[in-house]
Amino acid sequence: MDLQALETDLLSRIAQAPDPATLESVRLTALGKTGAISQLLKSLGAMSPEERRVRGPEINGLRDRIQTALAARRDGLEAAALDARLASERVDLTLPAPPRRRGSVHPTMQVMDELIAVFAEMGFAVAEGPDIEDDWHNFTALNFPPDHPARDTHDTFFLNPGPDGVAGLLRTHTSPVQVRTMQKGGAPVRIIAPGRVYRKDYDQTHVPVFHQIEGLVVDRGIHMGHLKWTLETFIARFFETDAVTTRFRPHHFPFTEPSAEMDVQYERIEGGIQIGRGTRWLEVLGCGMVHPRVLANCGIDPDEFQGFAWGMGVDRLAMLKYGIPDVRDMFAADPRWLAHYGFSPFAAPNPASGLS
Ligand code: DAH
């Protein structure tokens, strides 16, 4: 038996084995029960001691070298298989998400962004306040007298009293942000305050958590003319129309005097409304001149400064602008609804490219 020829043959078949199964069959032909090397090892028993002393190390050496070559080739094939699998399962995180699984911006948040874009261009800053308020900021500072029935209209969620015995509440409107802003920065002020508000109310037109945006301007010589121009200009830009006809109806809010509700003329069109024409009136916001007592409560001299303020429901504006029929759907978190009414996160509203 030519050991050299056998070794050369086995080594070349091991080196060329393309996969683990082929390598295993090569192993069996060499080291299996009836393999060539196993046969050689068995033949040692029939040899004379002299012959065995020569052939033994030759055959055992051959077996060791073949085993080493087999193990090395197996390692190589396993590493190659792992590389191939890693390559085939590679995820490119820089690729865009598949369109069907794309997220979208909720109409309320879209309208928030639109309102912020409109008012930012008019020189308003964005102010914020806490969702958990206290009675003083939510009511008292805003000139709601204690035990006044106006407090009841807000259906307040009260929290359990803290260690100091004082019960916080979930703010019923964004108006307390007016108070905090004036207390902190004094006059003049020109801010909007978008945010979440809470009332115990639930039916086809009311949900217990909704969104408002507040506006406040305080400066010297401020009057109703400033209020009217600001709000009409805002409505025209928000609804992207040239002409807006408004009507100011007298109303009552404790924190403004005089107070009004602003209506805009509109007509119904398929799936939505058209502002700026038509014969119907749509109530869009509450507004008024800041009550002198509110200015004084916030440390501003009402003899030197005047202000106007307004507040409106953002969800309702979104429903009007985008023809959404039921406010409860706005908070149902149904992905089909969002896919239909949602907006692209990559198209942030701005005055240059348009709002929506
Ligand atoms: N805070 C009022 C509400 O939630 C809305 C409002 C009315 C805000 C008139 C104002 C305002 O700033 O001047 O019902």
Short mmCIF file of C-alpha atoms and ligand atoms in Angstrom, two decimals:
data_model
loop_
_atom_site.label_atom_id
_atom_site.label_comp_id
_atom_site.label_asym_id
_atom_site.label_seq_id
_atom_site.Cartn_x
_atom_site.Cartn_y
_atom_site.Cartn_z
CA MET A 1 0.00 0.00 0.00
CA ASP A 2 1.45 3.36 -1.04
CA LEU A 3 0.84 5.56 2.01
CA GLN A 4 2.19 8.60 0.25
CA ALA A 5 -0.30 8.26 -2.63
CA LEU A 6 -3.16 7.62 -0.19
CA GLU A 7 -2.28 10.72 1.83
CA THR A 8 -2.01 12.93 -1.23
CA ASP A 9 -5.36 11.70 -2.50
CA LEU A 10 -7.16 12.17 0.84
CA LEU A 11 -5.65 15.61 1.45
CA SER A 12 -6.72 16.83 -1.96
CA ARG A 13 -10.27 15.51 -1.51
CA ILE A 14 -10.45 17.16 1.93
CA ALA A 15 -9.22 20.45 0.53
CA GLN A 16 -11.76 20.34 -2.27
CA ALA A 17 -14.81 19.21 -0.23
CA PRO A 18 -17.32 21.98 -0.93
CA ASP A 19 -19.62 21.34 2.08
CA PRO A 20 -19.79 19.46 5.42
CA ALA A 21 -21.65 16.45 3.91
CA THR A 22 -18.95 15.81 1.30
CA LEU A 23 -16.27 16.25 3.94
CA GLU A 24 -18.01 13.64 6.10
CA SER A 25 -18.03 11.14 3.24
CA VAL A 26 -14.29 11.72 2.75
CA ARG A 27 -13.79 11.11 6.46
CA LEU A 28 -15.69 7.82 6.24
CA THR A 29 -13.61 6.58 3.30
CA ALA A 30 -10.50 7.21 5.39
CA LEU A 31 -11.46 6.65 9.03
CA GLY A 32 -14.85 4.91 8.92
CA LYS A 33 -15.14 1.29 10.03
CA THR A 34 -14.10 0.04 6.58
CA GLY A 35 -12.08 3.15 5.68
CA ALA A 36 -8.63 2.89 4.14
CA ILE A 37 -6.76 4.08 7.23
CA SER A 38 -8.88 1.94 9.58
CA GLN A 39 -7.96 -1.08 7.44
CA LEU A 40 -4.30 -0.19 7.66
CA LEU A 41 -4.51 0.14 11.44
CA LYS A 42 -6.16 -3.27 11.66
CA SER A 43 -3.40 -4.81 9.52
CA LEU A 44 -0.84 -3.85 12.18
CA GLY A 45 -2.06 -6.80 14.32
CA ALA A 46 -0.94 -9.34 11.73
CA MET A 47 2.56 -7.89 11.35
CA SER A 48 5.78 -9.10 12.83
CA PRO A 49 7.08 -6.88 15.68
CA GLU A 50 9.87 -5.53 13.47
CA GLU A 51 7.56 -4.64 10.66
CA ARG A 52 5.08 -3.12 13.11
CA ARG A 53 7.82 -0.91 14.59
CA VAL A 54 8.35 0.65 11.18
CA ARG A 55 4.77 0.67 9.81
CA GLY A 56 3.05 1.62 13.11
CA PRO A 57 4.41 5.19 13.33
CA GLU A 58 3.88 5.66 9.56
CA ILE A 59 0.21 4.66 9.70
CA ASN A 60 -0.53 6.47 12.95
CA GLY A 61 1.19 9.60 11.64
CA LEU A 62 -0.93 9.41 8.51
CA ARG A 63 -4.10 9.08 10.62
CA ASP A 64 -3.13 12.10 12.74
CA ARG A 65 -2.40 14.29 9.73
CA ILE A 66 -5.69 13.34 8.06
CA GLN A 67 -7.63 14.02 11.27
CA THR A 68 -5.96 17.43 11.58
CA ALA A 69 -6.74 18.24 7.95
CA LEU A 70 -10.37 17.16 8.40
CA ALA A 71 -10.81 19.35 11.50
CA ALA A 72 -9.22 22.34 9.81
CA ARG A 73 -11.43 21.96 6.75
CA ARG A 74 -14.55 21.58 8.96
CA ASP A 75 -13.69 24.81 10.77
CA GLY A 76 -13.18 26.56 7.45
CA LEU A 77 -16.51 25.34 6.06
CA GLU A 78 -18.39 26.36 9.25
CA ALA A 79 -16.88 29.83 9.21
CA ALA A 80 -17.80 30.22 5.55
CA ALA A 81 -21.37 29.04 6.25
CA LEU A 82 -21.67 31.58 9.09
CA ASP A 83 -20.35 34.35 6.86
CA ALA A 84 -22.87 33.44 4.17
CA ARG A 85 -25.72 33.43 6.68
CA LEU A 86 -24.70 36.78 8.15
CA ALA A 87 -24.50 38.22 4.65
CA SER A 88 -27.94 36.89 3.72
CA GLU A 89 -29.53 38.13 6.95
CA ARG A 90 -27.89 41.53 6.83
CA VAL A 91 -30.25 44.42 7.68
CA ASP A 92 -29.47 47.81 6.23
CA LEU A 93 -30.78 50.21 8.86
CA THR A 94 -30.32 53.16 6.53
CA LEU A 95 -33.02 51.90 4.14
CA PRO A 96 -36.44 53.58 4.38
CA ALA A 97 -39.15 51.59 6.20
CA PRO A 98 -41.54 49.71 3.89
CA PRO A 99 -44.37 52.10 2.97
CA ARG A 100 -47.15 49.95 4.47
CA ARG A 101 -45.64 50.16 7.93
CA ARG A 102 -45.00 53.91 7.78
CA GLY A 103 -46.08 55.96 10.78
CA SER A 104 -48.09 59.13 10.34
CA VAL A 105 -48.75 62.36 12.17
CA HIS A 106 -52.11 62.60 13.95
CA PRO A 107 -54.35 65.39 12.59
CA THR A 108 -54.39 67.11 16.01
CA MET A 109 -50.59 67.25 16.07
CA GLN A 110 -50.51 68.30 12.42
CA VAL A 111 -52.86 71.20 13.24
CA MET A 112 -50.78 72.09 16.32
CA ASP A 113 -47.75 72.36 14.02
CA GLU A 114 -49.75 74.40 11.52
CA LEU A 115 -50.94 76.81 14.24
CA ILE A 116 -47.41 77.16 15.60
CA ALA A 117 -46.11 77.85 12.06
CA VAL A 118 -48.74 80.56 11.46
CA PHE A 119 -48.23 82.30 14.81
CA ALA A 120 -44.43 81.95 14.76
CA GLU A 121 -44.43 83.92 11.52
CA MET A 122 -46.50 86.59 13.28
CA GLY A 123 -43.86 86.88 16.01
CA PHE A 124 -45.39 84.69 18.73
CA ALA A 125 -43.27 82.48 21.00
CA VAL A 126 -44.50 79.10 22.26
CA ALA A 127 -45.07 78.84 26.04
CA GLU A 128 -45.82 75.77 28.11
CA GLY A 129 -47.21 74.94 31.54
CA PRO A 130 -47.84 71.80 33.60
CA ASP A 131 -50.81 69.47 33.00
CA ILE A 132 -51.22 69.12 36.78
CA GLU A 133 -52.18 72.56 38.00
CA ASP A 134 -53.37 74.10 41.22
CA ASP A 135 -56.61 75.90 41.90
CA TRP A 136 -54.93 79.29 41.99
CA HIS A 137 -53.40 79.15 38.48
CA ASN A 138 -56.36 77.35 36.87
CA PHE A 139 -59.12 79.48 38.46
CA THR A 140 -58.37 82.08 41.11
CA ALA A 141 -55.67 84.05 39.30
CA LEU A 142 -57.94 84.05 36.25
CA ASN A 143 -60.59 85.89 38.25
CA PHE A 144 -62.92 82.96 38.89
CA PRO A 145 -64.33 83.99 42.31
CA PRO A 146 -64.43 81.21 44.94
CA ASP A 147 -67.63 79.14 44.67
CA HIS A 148 -68.52 80.90 41.44
CA PRO A 149 -70.71 78.74 39.13
CA ALA A 150 -68.20 79.24 36.28
CA ARG A 151 -65.95 76.74 38.03
CA ASP A 152 -68.66 74.10 37.71
CA THR A 153 -68.83 74.52 33.92
CA HIS A 154 -65.33 73.12 33.72
CA ASP A 155 -66.10 69.63 35.13
CA THR A 156 -62.72 69.49 36.82
CA PHE A 157 -60.77 66.33 37.64
CA PHE A 158 -59.43 66.89 41.15
CA LEU A 159 -56.49 64.87 42.47
CA ASN A 160 -56.18 63.49 45.99
CA PRO A 161 -54.70 66.03 48.42
CA GLY A 162 -50.93 65.84 48.91
CA PRO A 163 -49.09 65.81 52.30
CA ASP A 164 -49.72 69.59 52.54
CA GLY A 165 -53.48 68.98 52.32
CA VAL A 166 -53.69 70.77 48.96
CA ALA A 167 -55.50 68.96 46.12
CA GLY A 168 -54.04 69.50 42.66
CA LEU A 169 -56.18 69.29 39.54
CA LEU A 170 -55.82 68.48 35.86
CA ARG A 171 -55.90 71.81 34.06
CA THR A 172 -59.28 72.40 32.45
CA HIS A 173 -57.90 74.87 29.91
CA THR A 174 -54.60 76.32 28.71
CA SER A 175 -55.37 79.72 30.26
CA PRO A 176 -53.22 79.04 33.38
CA VAL A 177 -50.21 79.24 31.03
CA GLN A 178 -51.11 82.93 30.60
CA VAL A 179 -50.71 83.38 34.36
CA ARG A 180 -47.41 81.50 34.57
CA THR A 181 -45.96 83.36 31.59
CA MET A 182 -46.86 86.80 32.95
CA GLN A 183 -45.61 85.93 36.44
CA LYS A 184 -42.30 84.75 35.09
CA GLY A 185 -41.50 87.29 32.39
CA GLY A 186 -43.73 90.32 33.06
CA ALA A 187 -44.85 92.52 30.18
CA PRO A 188 -44.73 92.80 27.20
CA VAL A 189 -45.88 89.29 26.22
CA ARG A 190 -46.64 87.70 22.87
CA ILE A 191 -47.16 83.95 23.22
CA ILE A 192 -49.24 81.00 22.20
CA ALA A 193 -49.63 78.01 24.53
CA PRO A 194 -50.64 74.72 22.93
CA GLY A 195 -51.39 71.77 25.19
CA ARG A 196 -53.55 69.02 26.57
CA VAL A 197 -56.55 69.83 28.80
CA TYR A 198 -58.92 67.66 30.84
CA ARG A 199 -62.64 67.70 31.63
CA LYS A 200 -65.10 65.14 32.95
CA ASP A 201 -67.11 64.90 29.77
CA TYR A 202 -67.72 62.18 27.18
CA ASP A 203 -70.16 62.11 24.28
CA GLN A 204 -70.20 62.55 20.51
CA THR A 205 -68.68 66.03 20.70
CA HIS A 206 -66.67 65.75 23.94
CA VAL A 207 -63.77 63.64 25.13
CA PRO A 208 -62.17 63.89 28.60
CA VAL A 209 -58.73 64.73 27.20
CA PHE A 210 -58.45 67.21 24.39
CA HIS A 211 -56.17 69.97 23.10
CA GLN A 212 -56.35 73.72 23.21
CA ILE A 213 -54.19 76.54 22.03
CA GLU A 214 -54.10 79.75 24.01
CA GLY A 215 -52.90 83.13 22.82
CA LEU A 216 -51.85 86.15 24.84
CA VAL A 217 -50.58 89.58 23.88
CA VAL A 218 -49.79 92.18 26.53
CA ASP A 219 -48.26 95.55 25.76
CA ARG A 220 -48.93 99.26 26.00
CA GLY A 221 -51.90 100.62 24.04
CA ILE A 222 -53.37 97.22 23.09
CA HIS A 223 -57.04 97.29 22.04
CA MET A 224 -59.75 95.19 20.38
CA GLY A 225 -58.53 96.24 16.93
CA HIS A 226 -55.29 94.33 17.52
CA LEU A 227 -57.27 91.31 18.66
CA LYS A 228 -59.51 91.38 15.59
CA TRP A 229 -56.69 91.79 13.07
CA THR A 230 -54.62 89.05 14.68
CA LEU A 231 -57.43 86.51 14.77
CA GLU A 232 -58.76 87.27 11.28
CA THR A 233 -55.27 87.07 9.82
CA PHE A 234 -54.68 83.80 11.62
CA ILE A 235 -57.96 82.28 10.33
CA ALA A 236 -57.19 83.33 6.75
CA ARG A 237 -53.71 81.79 6.89
CA PHE A 238 -54.80 78.65 8.70
CA PHE A 239 -57.64 77.92 6.28
CA GLU A 240 -55.49 79.16 3.36
CA THR A 241 -58.03 81.61 2.01
CA ASP A 242 -57.84 85.30 1.05
CA ALA A 243 -60.97 86.70 2.59
CA VAL A 244 -62.47 85.92 5.97
CA THR A 245 -65.67 87.40 7.37
CA THR A 246 -65.93 87.27 11.15
CA ARG A 247 -68.57 88.08 13.71
CA PHE A 248 -67.82 88.79 17.36
CA ARG A 249 -70.65 87.78 19.69
CA PRO A 250 -70.62 89.11 23.26
CA HIS A 251 -69.91 86.37 25.77
CA HIS A 252 -68.67 85.92 29.31
CA PHE A 253 -65.34 84.66 30.54
CA PRO A 254 -64.14 85.65 34.04
CA PHE A 255 -60.62 86.45 32.78
CA THR A 256 -61.53 88.82 29.93
CA GLU A 257 -63.58 92.03 29.78
CA PRO A 258 -65.11 92.53 27.31
CA SER A 259 -65.35 88.90 26.18
CA ALA A 260 -66.50 87.52 22.86
CA GLU A 261 -66.86 84.40 20.82
CA MET A 262 -65.61 84.69 17.27
CA ASP A 263 -67.63 83.15 14.44
CA VAL A 264 -66.46 82.83 10.83
CA GLN A 265 -68.62 82.64 7.75
CA TYR A 266 -68.49 79.31 5.93
CA GLU A 267 -70.30 76.87 3.73
CA ARG A 268 -70.36 73.09 3.76
CA ILE A 269 -68.65 71.34 0.92
CA GLU A 270 -68.16 67.66 0.33
CA GLY A 271 -66.23 66.17 3.25
CA GLY A 272 -65.42 69.47 4.87
CA ILE A 273 -66.05 73.16 5.07
CA GLN A 274 -65.08 76.18 3.02
CA ILE A 275 -64.17 79.25 5.06
CA GLY A 276 -64.54 82.76 3.66
CA ARG A 277 -67.85 82.35 1.85
CA GLY A 278 -71.31 80.92 2.37
CA THR A 279 -74.13 81.84 4.69
CA ARG A 280 -73.48 79.83 7.87
CA TRP A 281 -71.55 80.93 10.96
CA LEU A 282 -69.02 78.72 12.67
CA GLU A 283 -67.92 79.35 16.25
CA VAL A 284 -64.15 78.95 16.37
CA LEU A 285 -62.81 80.52 19.54
CA GLY A 286 -63.32 82.50 22.73
CA CYS A 287 -61.45 85.77 23.21
CA GLY A 288 -61.40 89.13 24.89
CA MET A 289 -59.39 91.87 26.51
CA VAL A 290 -57.45 90.56 29.50
CA HIS A 291 -59.28 91.54 32.70
CA PRO A 292 -57.31 94.17 34.65
CA ARG A 293 -57.59 92.02 37.75
CA VAL A 294 -55.82 89.14 35.95
CA LEU A 295 -52.95 91.44 34.99
CA ALA A 296 -52.71 92.64 38.59
CA ASN A 297 -52.83 89.05 39.93
CA CYS A 298 -49.79 88.32 37.74
CA GLY A 299 -47.85 91.38 38.89
CA ILE A 300 -48.48 93.59 35.85
CA ASP A 301 -49.78 97.15 36.27
CA PRO A 302 -53.15 97.33 34.42
CA ASP A 303 -52.89 101.13 34.22
CA GLU A 304 -49.75 100.79 32.10
CA PHE A 305 -50.44 97.57 30.16
CA GLN A 306 -53.40 96.10 28.31
CA GLY A 307 -53.77 92.71 26.71
CA PHE A 308 -55.91 90.49 24.60
CA ALA A 309 -56.24 86.72 24.78
CA TRP A 310 -58.00 83.87 23.07
CA GLY A 311 -58.40 80.14 23.39
CA MET A 312 -59.64 77.46 21.05
CA GLY A 313 -59.99 73.69 20.66
CA VAL A 314 -57.33 72.21 18.43
CA ASP A 315 -59.08 68.86 17.85
CA ARG A 316 -62.20 70.68 16.68
CA LEU A 317 -60.14 72.83 14.28
CA ALA A 318 -58.56 69.66 12.88
CA MET A 319 -61.99 68.07 12.43
CA LEU A 320 -63.27 71.16 10.62
CA LYS A 321 -60.26 71.57 8.37
CA TYR A 322 -59.91 67.92 7.44
CA GLY A 323 -63.56 66.81 7.45
CA ILE A 324 -63.38 64.40 10.40
CA PRO A 325 -66.90 63.54 11.63
CA ASP A 326 -66.55 62.06 15.17
CA VAL A 327 -64.23 63.40 17.85
CA ARG A 328 -64.05 59.98 19.55
CA ASP A 329 -62.31 58.50 16.49
CA MET A 330 -59.55 61.07 17.07
CA PHE A 331 -58.52 59.19 20.23
CA ALA A 332 -59.34 55.59 19.31
CA ALA A 333 -55.76 54.84 18.12
CA ASP A 334 -57.05 52.83 15.14
CA PRO A 335 -54.20 52.45 12.62
CA ARG A 336 -56.66 52.33 9.69
CA TRP A 337 -58.10 55.70 10.73
CA LEU A 338 -54.57 57.10 11.13
CA ALA A 339 -53.53 55.77 7.73
CA HIS A 340 -56.50 57.63 6.23
CA TYR A 341 -56.37 60.93 8.15
CA GLY A 342 -52.69 61.04 9.17
CA PHE A 343 -49.96 63.21 7.66
CA SER A 344 -46.45 62.50 6.46
CA PRO A 345 -43.89 63.10 9.20
CA PHE A 346 -41.54 64.45 6.53
CA ALA A 347 -43.84 67.31 5.49
CA ALA A 348 -43.63 69.61 8.51
CA PRO A 349 -45.91 72.64 8.03
CA ASN A 350 -44.13 75.91 7.31
CA PRO A 351 -45.09 79.18 5.65
CA ALA A 352 -42.79 78.61 2.65
CA SER A 353 -43.99 75.20 1.46
CA GLY A 354 -47.55 75.60 2.69
CA LEU A 355 -49.33 74.24 5.69
CA SER A 356 -50.81 70.94 4.56
N1 DAH B 1 -60.23 79.10 28.58
C1 DAH B 1 -61.47 79.16 27.83
C2 DAH B 1 -62.11 77.76 27.81
O1 DAH B 1 -61.44 76.81 27.91
C3 DAH B 1 -61.21 79.60 26.41
C4 DAH B 1 -60.79 81.04 26.36
C5 DAH B 1 -61.72 82.03 26.19
C6 DAH B 1 -59.47 81.40 26.48
C7 DAH B 1 -61.38 83.36 26.13
C8 DAH B 1 -59.10 82.75 26.43
C9 DAH B 1 -60.08 83.71 26.27
O2 DAH B 1 -57.84 83.16 26.55
O3 DAH B 1 -59.72 85.05 26.22
O4 DAH B 1 -63.29 77.67 27.68
#
